[in-house]
PDB file of C-alpha atoms in Angstrom:
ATOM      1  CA  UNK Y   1      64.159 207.311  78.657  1.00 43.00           C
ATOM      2  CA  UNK Y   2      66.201 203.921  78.078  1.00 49.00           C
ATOM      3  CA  UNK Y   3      68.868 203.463  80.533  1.00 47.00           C
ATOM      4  CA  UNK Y   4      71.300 201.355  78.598  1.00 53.00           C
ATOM      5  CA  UNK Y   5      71.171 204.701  75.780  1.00 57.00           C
ATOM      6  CA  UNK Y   6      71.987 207.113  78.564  1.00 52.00           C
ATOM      7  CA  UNK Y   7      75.096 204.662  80.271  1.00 52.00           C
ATOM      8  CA  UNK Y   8      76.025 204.138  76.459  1.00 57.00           C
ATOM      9  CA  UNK Y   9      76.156 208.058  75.343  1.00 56.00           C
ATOM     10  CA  UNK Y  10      77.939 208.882  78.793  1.00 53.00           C
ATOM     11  CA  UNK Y  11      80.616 206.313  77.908  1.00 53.00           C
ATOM     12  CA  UNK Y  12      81.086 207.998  74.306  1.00 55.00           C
ATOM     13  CA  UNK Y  13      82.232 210.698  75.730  1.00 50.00           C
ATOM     14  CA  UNK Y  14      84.147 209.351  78.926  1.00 52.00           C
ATOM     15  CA  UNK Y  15      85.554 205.561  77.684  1.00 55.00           C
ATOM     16  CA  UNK Y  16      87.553 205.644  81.003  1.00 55.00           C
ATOM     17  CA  UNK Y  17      83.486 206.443  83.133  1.00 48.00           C
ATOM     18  CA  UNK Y  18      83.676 202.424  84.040  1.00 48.00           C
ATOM     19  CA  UNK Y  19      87.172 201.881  85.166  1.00 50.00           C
ATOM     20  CA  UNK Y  20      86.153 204.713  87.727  1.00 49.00           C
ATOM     21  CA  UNK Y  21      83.154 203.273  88.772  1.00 46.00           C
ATOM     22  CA  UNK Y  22      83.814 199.475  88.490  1.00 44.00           C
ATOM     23  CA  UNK Y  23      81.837 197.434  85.682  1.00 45.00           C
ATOM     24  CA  UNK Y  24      79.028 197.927  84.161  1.00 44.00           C
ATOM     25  CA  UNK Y  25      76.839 195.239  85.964  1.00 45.00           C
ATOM     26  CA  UNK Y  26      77.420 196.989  88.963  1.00 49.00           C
ATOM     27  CA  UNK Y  27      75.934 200.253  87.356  1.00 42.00           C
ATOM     28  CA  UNK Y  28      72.808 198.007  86.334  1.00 43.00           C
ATOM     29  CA  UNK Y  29      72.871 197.344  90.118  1.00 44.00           C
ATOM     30  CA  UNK Y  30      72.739 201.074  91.715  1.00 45.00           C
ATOM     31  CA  UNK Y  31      69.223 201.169  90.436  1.00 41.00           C
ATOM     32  CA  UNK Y  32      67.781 198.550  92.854  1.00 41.00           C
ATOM     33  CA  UNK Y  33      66.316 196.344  89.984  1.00 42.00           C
ATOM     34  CA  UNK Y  34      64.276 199.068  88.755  1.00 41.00           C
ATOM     35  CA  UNK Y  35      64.664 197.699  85.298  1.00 42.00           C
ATOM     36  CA  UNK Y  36      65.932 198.948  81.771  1.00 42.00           C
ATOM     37  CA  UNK Y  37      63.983 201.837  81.412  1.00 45.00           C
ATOM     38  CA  UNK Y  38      64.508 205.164  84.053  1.00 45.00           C
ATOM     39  CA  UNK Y  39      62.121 207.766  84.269  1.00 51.00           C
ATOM     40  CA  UNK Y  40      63.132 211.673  83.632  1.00 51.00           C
ATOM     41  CA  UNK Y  41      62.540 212.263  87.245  1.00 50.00           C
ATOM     42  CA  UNK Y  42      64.826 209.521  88.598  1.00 50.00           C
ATOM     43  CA  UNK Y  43      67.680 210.766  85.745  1.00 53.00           C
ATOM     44  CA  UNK Y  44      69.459 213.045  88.250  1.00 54.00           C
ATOM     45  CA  UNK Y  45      69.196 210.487  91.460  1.00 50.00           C
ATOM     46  CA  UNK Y  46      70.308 207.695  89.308  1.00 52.00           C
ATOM     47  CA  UNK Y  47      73.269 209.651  88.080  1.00 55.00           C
ATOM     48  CA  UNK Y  48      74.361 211.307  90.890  1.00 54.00           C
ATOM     49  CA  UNK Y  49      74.718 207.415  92.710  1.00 52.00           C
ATOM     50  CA  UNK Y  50      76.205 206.365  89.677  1.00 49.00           C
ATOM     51  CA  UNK Y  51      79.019 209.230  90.047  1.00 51.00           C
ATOM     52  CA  UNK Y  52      79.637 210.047  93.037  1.00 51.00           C
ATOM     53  CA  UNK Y  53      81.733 207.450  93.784  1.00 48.00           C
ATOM     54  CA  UNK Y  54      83.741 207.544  90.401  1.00 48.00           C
ATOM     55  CA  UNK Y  55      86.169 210.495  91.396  1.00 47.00           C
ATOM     56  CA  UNK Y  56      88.529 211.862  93.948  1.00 49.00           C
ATOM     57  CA  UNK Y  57      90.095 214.566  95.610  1.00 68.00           C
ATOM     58  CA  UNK Y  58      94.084 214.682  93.666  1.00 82.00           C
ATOM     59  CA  UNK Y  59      94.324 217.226  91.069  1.00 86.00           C
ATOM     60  CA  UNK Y  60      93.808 214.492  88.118  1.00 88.00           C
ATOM     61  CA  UNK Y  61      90.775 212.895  90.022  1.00 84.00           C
ATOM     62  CA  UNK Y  62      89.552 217.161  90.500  1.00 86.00           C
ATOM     63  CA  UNK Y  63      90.326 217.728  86.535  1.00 90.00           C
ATOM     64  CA  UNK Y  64      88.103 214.823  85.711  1.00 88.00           C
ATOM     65  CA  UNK Y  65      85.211 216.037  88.338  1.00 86.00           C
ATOM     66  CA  UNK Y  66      85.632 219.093  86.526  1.00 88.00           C
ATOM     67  CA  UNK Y  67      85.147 217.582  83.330  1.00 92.00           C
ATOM     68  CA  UNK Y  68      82.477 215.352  83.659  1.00 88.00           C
ATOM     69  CA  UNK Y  69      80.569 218.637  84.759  1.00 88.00           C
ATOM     70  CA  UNK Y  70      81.620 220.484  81.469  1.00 92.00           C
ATOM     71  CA  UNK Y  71      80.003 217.922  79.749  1.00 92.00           C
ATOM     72  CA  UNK Y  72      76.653 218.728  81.345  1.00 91.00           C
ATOM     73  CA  UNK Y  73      77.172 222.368  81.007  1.00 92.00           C
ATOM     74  CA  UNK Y  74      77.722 221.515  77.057  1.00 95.00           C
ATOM     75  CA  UNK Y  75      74.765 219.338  77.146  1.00 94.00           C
ATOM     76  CA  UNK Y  76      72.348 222.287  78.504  1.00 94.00           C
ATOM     77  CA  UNK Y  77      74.078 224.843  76.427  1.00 97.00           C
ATOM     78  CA  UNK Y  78      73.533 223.400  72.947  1.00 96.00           C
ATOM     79  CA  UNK Y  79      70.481 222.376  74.061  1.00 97.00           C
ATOM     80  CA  UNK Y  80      68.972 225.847  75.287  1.00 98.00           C
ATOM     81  CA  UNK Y  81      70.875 227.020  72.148  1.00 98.00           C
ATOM     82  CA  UNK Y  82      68.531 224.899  69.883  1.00 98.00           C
ATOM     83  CA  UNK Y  83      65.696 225.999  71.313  1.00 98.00           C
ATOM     84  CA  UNK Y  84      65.916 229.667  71.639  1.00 98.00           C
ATOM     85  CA  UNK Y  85      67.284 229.683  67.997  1.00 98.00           C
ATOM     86  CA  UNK Y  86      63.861 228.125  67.238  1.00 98.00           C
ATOM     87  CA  UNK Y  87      61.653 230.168  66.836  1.00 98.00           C
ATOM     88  CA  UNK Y  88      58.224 228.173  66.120  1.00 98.00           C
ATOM     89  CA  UNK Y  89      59.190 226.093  69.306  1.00 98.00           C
ATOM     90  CA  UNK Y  90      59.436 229.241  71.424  1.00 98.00           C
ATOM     91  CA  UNK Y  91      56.169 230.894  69.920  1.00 98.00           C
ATOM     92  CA  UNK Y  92      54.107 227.925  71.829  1.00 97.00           C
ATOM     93  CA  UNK Y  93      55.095 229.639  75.243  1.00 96.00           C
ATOM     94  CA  UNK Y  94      55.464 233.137  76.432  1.00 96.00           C
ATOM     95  CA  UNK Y  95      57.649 235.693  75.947  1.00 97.00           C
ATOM     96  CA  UNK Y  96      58.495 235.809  79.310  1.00 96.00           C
ATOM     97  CA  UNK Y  97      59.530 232.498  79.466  1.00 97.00           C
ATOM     98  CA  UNK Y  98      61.297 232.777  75.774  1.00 98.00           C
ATOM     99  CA  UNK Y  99      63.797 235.630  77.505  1.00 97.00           C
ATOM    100  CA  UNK Y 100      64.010 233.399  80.581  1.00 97.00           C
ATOM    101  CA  UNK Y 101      65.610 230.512  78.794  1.00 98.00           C
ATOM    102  CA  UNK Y 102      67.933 233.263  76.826  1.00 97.00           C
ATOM    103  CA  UNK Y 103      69.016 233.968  79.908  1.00 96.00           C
ATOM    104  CA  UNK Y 104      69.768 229.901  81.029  1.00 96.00           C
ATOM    105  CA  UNK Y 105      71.490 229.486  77.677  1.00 97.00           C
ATOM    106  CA  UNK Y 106      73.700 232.813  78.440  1.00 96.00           C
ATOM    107  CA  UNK Y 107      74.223 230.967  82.107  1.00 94.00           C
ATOM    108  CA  UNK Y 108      75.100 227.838  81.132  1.00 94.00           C
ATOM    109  CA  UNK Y 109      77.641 229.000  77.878  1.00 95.00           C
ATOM    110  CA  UNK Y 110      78.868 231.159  81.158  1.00 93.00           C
ATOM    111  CA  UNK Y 111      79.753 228.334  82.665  1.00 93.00           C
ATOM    112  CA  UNK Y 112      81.194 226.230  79.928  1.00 95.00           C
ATOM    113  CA  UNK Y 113      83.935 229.049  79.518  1.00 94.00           C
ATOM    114  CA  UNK Y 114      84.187 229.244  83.402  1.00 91.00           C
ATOM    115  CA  UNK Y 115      85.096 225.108  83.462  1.00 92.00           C
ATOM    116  CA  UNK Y 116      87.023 225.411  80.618  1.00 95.00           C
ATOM    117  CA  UNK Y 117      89.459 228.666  82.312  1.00 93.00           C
ATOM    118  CA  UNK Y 118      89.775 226.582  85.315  1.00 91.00           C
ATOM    119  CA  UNK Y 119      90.739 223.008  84.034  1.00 93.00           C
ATOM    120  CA  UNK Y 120      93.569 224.407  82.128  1.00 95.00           C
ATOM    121  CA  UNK Y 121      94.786 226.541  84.750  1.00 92.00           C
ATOM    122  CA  UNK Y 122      94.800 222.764  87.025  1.00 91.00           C
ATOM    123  CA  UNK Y 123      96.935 221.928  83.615  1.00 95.00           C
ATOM    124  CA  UNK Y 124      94.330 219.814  82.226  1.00 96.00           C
ATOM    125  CA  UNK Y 125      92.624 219.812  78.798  1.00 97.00           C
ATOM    126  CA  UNK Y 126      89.335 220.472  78.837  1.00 97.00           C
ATOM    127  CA  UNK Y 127      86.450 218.862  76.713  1.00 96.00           C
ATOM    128  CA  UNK Y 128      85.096 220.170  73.653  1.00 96.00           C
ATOM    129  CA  UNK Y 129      81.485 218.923  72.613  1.00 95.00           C
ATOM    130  CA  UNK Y 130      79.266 220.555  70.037  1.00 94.00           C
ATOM    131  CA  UNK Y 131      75.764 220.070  69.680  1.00 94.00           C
ATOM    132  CA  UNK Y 132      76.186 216.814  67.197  1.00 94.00           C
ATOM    133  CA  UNK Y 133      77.725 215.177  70.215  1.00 94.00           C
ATOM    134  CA  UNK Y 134      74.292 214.755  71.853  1.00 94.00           C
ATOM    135  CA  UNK Y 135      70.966 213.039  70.835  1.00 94.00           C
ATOM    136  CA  UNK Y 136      68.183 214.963  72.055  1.00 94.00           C
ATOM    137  CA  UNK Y 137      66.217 212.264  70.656  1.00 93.00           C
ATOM    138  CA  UNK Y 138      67.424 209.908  73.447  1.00 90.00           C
ATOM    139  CA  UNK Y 139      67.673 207.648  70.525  1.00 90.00           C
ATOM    140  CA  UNK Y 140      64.269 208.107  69.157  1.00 92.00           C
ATOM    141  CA  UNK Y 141      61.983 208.508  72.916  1.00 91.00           C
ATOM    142  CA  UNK Y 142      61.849 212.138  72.386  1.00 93.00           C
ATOM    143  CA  UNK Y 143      61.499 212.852  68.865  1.00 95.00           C
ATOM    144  CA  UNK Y 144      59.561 215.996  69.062  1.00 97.00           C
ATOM    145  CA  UNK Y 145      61.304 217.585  71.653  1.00 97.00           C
ATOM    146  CA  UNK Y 146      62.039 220.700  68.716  1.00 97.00           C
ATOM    147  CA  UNK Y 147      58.583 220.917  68.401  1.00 98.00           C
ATOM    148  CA  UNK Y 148      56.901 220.365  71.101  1.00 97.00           C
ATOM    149  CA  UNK Y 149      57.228 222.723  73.725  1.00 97.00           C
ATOM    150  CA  UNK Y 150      55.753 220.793  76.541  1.00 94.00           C
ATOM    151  CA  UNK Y 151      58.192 218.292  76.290  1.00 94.00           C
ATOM    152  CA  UNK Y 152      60.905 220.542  75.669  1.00 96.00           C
ATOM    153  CA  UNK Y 153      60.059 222.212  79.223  1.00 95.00           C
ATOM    154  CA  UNK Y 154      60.195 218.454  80.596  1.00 92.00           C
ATOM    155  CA  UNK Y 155      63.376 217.545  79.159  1.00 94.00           C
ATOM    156  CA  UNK Y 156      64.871 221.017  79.932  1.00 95.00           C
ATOM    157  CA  UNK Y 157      63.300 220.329  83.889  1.00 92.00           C
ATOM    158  CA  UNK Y 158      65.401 216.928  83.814  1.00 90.00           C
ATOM    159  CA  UNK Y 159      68.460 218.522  82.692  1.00 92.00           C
ATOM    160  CA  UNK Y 160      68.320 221.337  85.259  1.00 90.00           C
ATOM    161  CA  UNK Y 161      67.636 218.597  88.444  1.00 88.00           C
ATOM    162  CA  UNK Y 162      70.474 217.108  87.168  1.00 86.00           C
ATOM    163  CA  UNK Y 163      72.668 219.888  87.159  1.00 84.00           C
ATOM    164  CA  UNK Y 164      71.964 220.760  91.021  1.00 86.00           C
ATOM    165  CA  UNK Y 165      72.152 216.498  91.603  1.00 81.00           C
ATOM    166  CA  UNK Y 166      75.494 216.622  89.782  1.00 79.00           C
ATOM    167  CA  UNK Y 167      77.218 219.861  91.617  1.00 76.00           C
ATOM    168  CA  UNK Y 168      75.906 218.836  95.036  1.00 75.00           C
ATOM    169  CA  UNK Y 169      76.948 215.094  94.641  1.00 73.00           C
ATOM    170  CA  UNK Y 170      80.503 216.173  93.680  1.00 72.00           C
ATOM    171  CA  UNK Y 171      80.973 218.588  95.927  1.00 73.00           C
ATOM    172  CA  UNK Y 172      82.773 216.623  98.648  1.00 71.00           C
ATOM    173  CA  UNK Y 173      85.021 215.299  95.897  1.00 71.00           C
ATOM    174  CA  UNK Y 174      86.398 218.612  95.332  1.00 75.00           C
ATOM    175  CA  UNK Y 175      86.600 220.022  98.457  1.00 75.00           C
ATOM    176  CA  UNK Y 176      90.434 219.978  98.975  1.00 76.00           C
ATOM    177  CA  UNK Y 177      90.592 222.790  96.592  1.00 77.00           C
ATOM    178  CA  UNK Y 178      88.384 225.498  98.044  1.00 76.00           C
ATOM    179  CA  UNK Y 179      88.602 227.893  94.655  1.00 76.00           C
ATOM    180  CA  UNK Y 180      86.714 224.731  93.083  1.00 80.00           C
ATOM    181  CA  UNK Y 181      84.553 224.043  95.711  1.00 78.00           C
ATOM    182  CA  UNK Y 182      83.432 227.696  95.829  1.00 77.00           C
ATOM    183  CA  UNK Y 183      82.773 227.472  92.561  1.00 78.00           C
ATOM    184  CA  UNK Y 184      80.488 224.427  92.298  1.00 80.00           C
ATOM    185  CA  UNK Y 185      78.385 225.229  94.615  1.00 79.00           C
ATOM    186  CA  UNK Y 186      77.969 228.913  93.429  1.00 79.00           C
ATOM    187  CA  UNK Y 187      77.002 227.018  90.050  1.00 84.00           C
ATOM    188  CA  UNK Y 188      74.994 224.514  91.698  1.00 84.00           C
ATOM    189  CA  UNK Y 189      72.673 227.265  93.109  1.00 83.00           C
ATOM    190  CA  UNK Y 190      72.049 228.681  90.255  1.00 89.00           C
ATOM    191  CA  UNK Y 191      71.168 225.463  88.388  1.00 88.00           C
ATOM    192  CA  UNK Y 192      68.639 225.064  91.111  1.00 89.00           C
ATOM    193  CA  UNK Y 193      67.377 228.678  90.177  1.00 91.00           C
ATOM    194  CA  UNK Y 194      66.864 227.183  86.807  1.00 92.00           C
ATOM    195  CA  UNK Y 195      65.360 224.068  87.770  1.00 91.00           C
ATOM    196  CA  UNK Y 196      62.829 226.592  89.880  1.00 91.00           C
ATOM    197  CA  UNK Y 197      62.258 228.540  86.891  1.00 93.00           C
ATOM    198  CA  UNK Y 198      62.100 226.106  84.525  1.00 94.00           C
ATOM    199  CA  UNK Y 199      59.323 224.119  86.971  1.00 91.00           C
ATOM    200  CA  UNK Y 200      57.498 227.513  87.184  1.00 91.00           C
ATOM    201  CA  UNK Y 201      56.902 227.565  83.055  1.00 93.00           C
ATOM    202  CA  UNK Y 202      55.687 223.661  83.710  1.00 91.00           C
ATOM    203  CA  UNK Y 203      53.435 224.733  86.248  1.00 88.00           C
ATOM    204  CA  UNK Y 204      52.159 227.412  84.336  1.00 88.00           C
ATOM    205  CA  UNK Y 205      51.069 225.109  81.467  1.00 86.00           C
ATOM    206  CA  UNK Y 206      48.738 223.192  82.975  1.00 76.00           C
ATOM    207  CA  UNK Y 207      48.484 219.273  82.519  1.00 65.00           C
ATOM    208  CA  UNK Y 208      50.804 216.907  83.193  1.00 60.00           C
ATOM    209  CA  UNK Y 209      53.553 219.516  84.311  1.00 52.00           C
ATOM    210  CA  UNK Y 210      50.875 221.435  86.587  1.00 54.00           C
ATOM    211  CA  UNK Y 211      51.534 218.948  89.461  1.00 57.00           C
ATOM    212  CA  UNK Y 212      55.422 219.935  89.021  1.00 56.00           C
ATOM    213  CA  UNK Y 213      56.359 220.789  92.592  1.00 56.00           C
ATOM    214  CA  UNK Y 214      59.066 224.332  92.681  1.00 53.00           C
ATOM    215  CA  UNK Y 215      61.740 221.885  94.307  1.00 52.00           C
ATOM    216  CA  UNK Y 216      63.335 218.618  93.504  1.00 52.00           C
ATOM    217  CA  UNK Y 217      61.611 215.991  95.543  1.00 51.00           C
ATOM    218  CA  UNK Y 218      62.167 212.675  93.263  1.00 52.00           C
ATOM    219  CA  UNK Y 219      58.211 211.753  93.269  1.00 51.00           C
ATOM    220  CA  UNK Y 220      56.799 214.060  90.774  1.00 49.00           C
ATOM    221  CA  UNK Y 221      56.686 212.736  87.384  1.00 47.00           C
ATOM    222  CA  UNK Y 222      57.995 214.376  84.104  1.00 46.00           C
ATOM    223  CA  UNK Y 223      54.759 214.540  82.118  1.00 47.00           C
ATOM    224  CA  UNK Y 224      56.312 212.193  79.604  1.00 44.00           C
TER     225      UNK Y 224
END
């Protein structure tokens, strides 16, 4: 996945992402020279470094926190939306694991509705992202990931680790309201239940994703 196409769709949909976070040199710099290109695996370290120094604890700095995680929750939502709607894709697993991700899509459109109830009651305006807003492609690197179910299960495991990266690393920066914090971590555990899950159906397939450990640990690869 090209690192310069992730930093660029991230600042599409938050223009203000570098005043919060100084330049974007210094971005290039939280990866320790690792280069342009980032694997899957190292997507939720990388951007939990990136951001968890770009917000605060005032009710502005919470409302962005806030929405910076709606915009995951969007991201996974249209994206387990695609997929479950798709029915060719989900043929190429089980149905066990075609009713599992019905469930993560119902989870994470759960929480989009959740975020969106409690920005506006801190009196901000919360996002609104559709599934045109995002390039599953990653610009091309994934063009199969519709019809290929193997990467579909890797991309959906590097979405999930960053989901439990995201809530954990921002947890601190929320912590002066406890209603919030409460409810970021309750959300943050059950990302991790669908990064468990999700590493289960990898596991289960053999190749590439049967070395898929059941917990993050930053070493295994993605498969891709």
């Amino acid at each position: 996945m090209n690192l310069q196409n992730i930093i660029s769709d991230i600042e599409k949909v938050d223009p203000e992402v570098y005043e919060r976070t100084s330049d974007r040199r210094d971005i290039f710099k939280n990866f320790g020279g690792v280069g342009k290109k980032i694997a899957l695996s190292a997507l939720p370290f990388a951007l939990g470094g990136i951001f968890n120094k770009a917000y605060g604890q005032t009710t502005a700095d919470i409302i962005g926190v806030l929405n910076f995680a709606l915009k995951l929750e969007y991201l996974e939502f249209n994206f387990y939306q695609q997929g479950v709607a798709n029915t060719a894709l989900m043929a190429q697993g089980t149905p066990a694991n075609a009713a599992a991700f019905t469930i993560i899509r119902d989870h994470e459109n759960s929480h989009v509705n959740f975020l969106r109830t409690v920005i506006t009651s801190l009196g901000g305006t919360p996002v609104t992202l559709t599934a045109a807003n995002f390039d599953y492609t990653a610009r091309g690197a994934f063009p199969t990931w519709n019809t290929n179910y193997d990467v579909y299960l890797a991309i959906a495991q590097a979405f999930e680790d960053t989901g439990v990266r995201a809530y954990k690393g921002q947890a601190g920066n929320v912590k002066s309201n406890r209603t919030v914090l409460t409810a970021a971590l309750n959300i943050h555990s059950v990302e991790g239940r669908h990064a468990a899950r999700v590493r289960l159906m990898r596991a289960g397939r053999g190749g590439a994703g049967a070395i898929t450990k059941p917990w993050i640990t930053g070493k295994d690869t993605s498969g891709i």
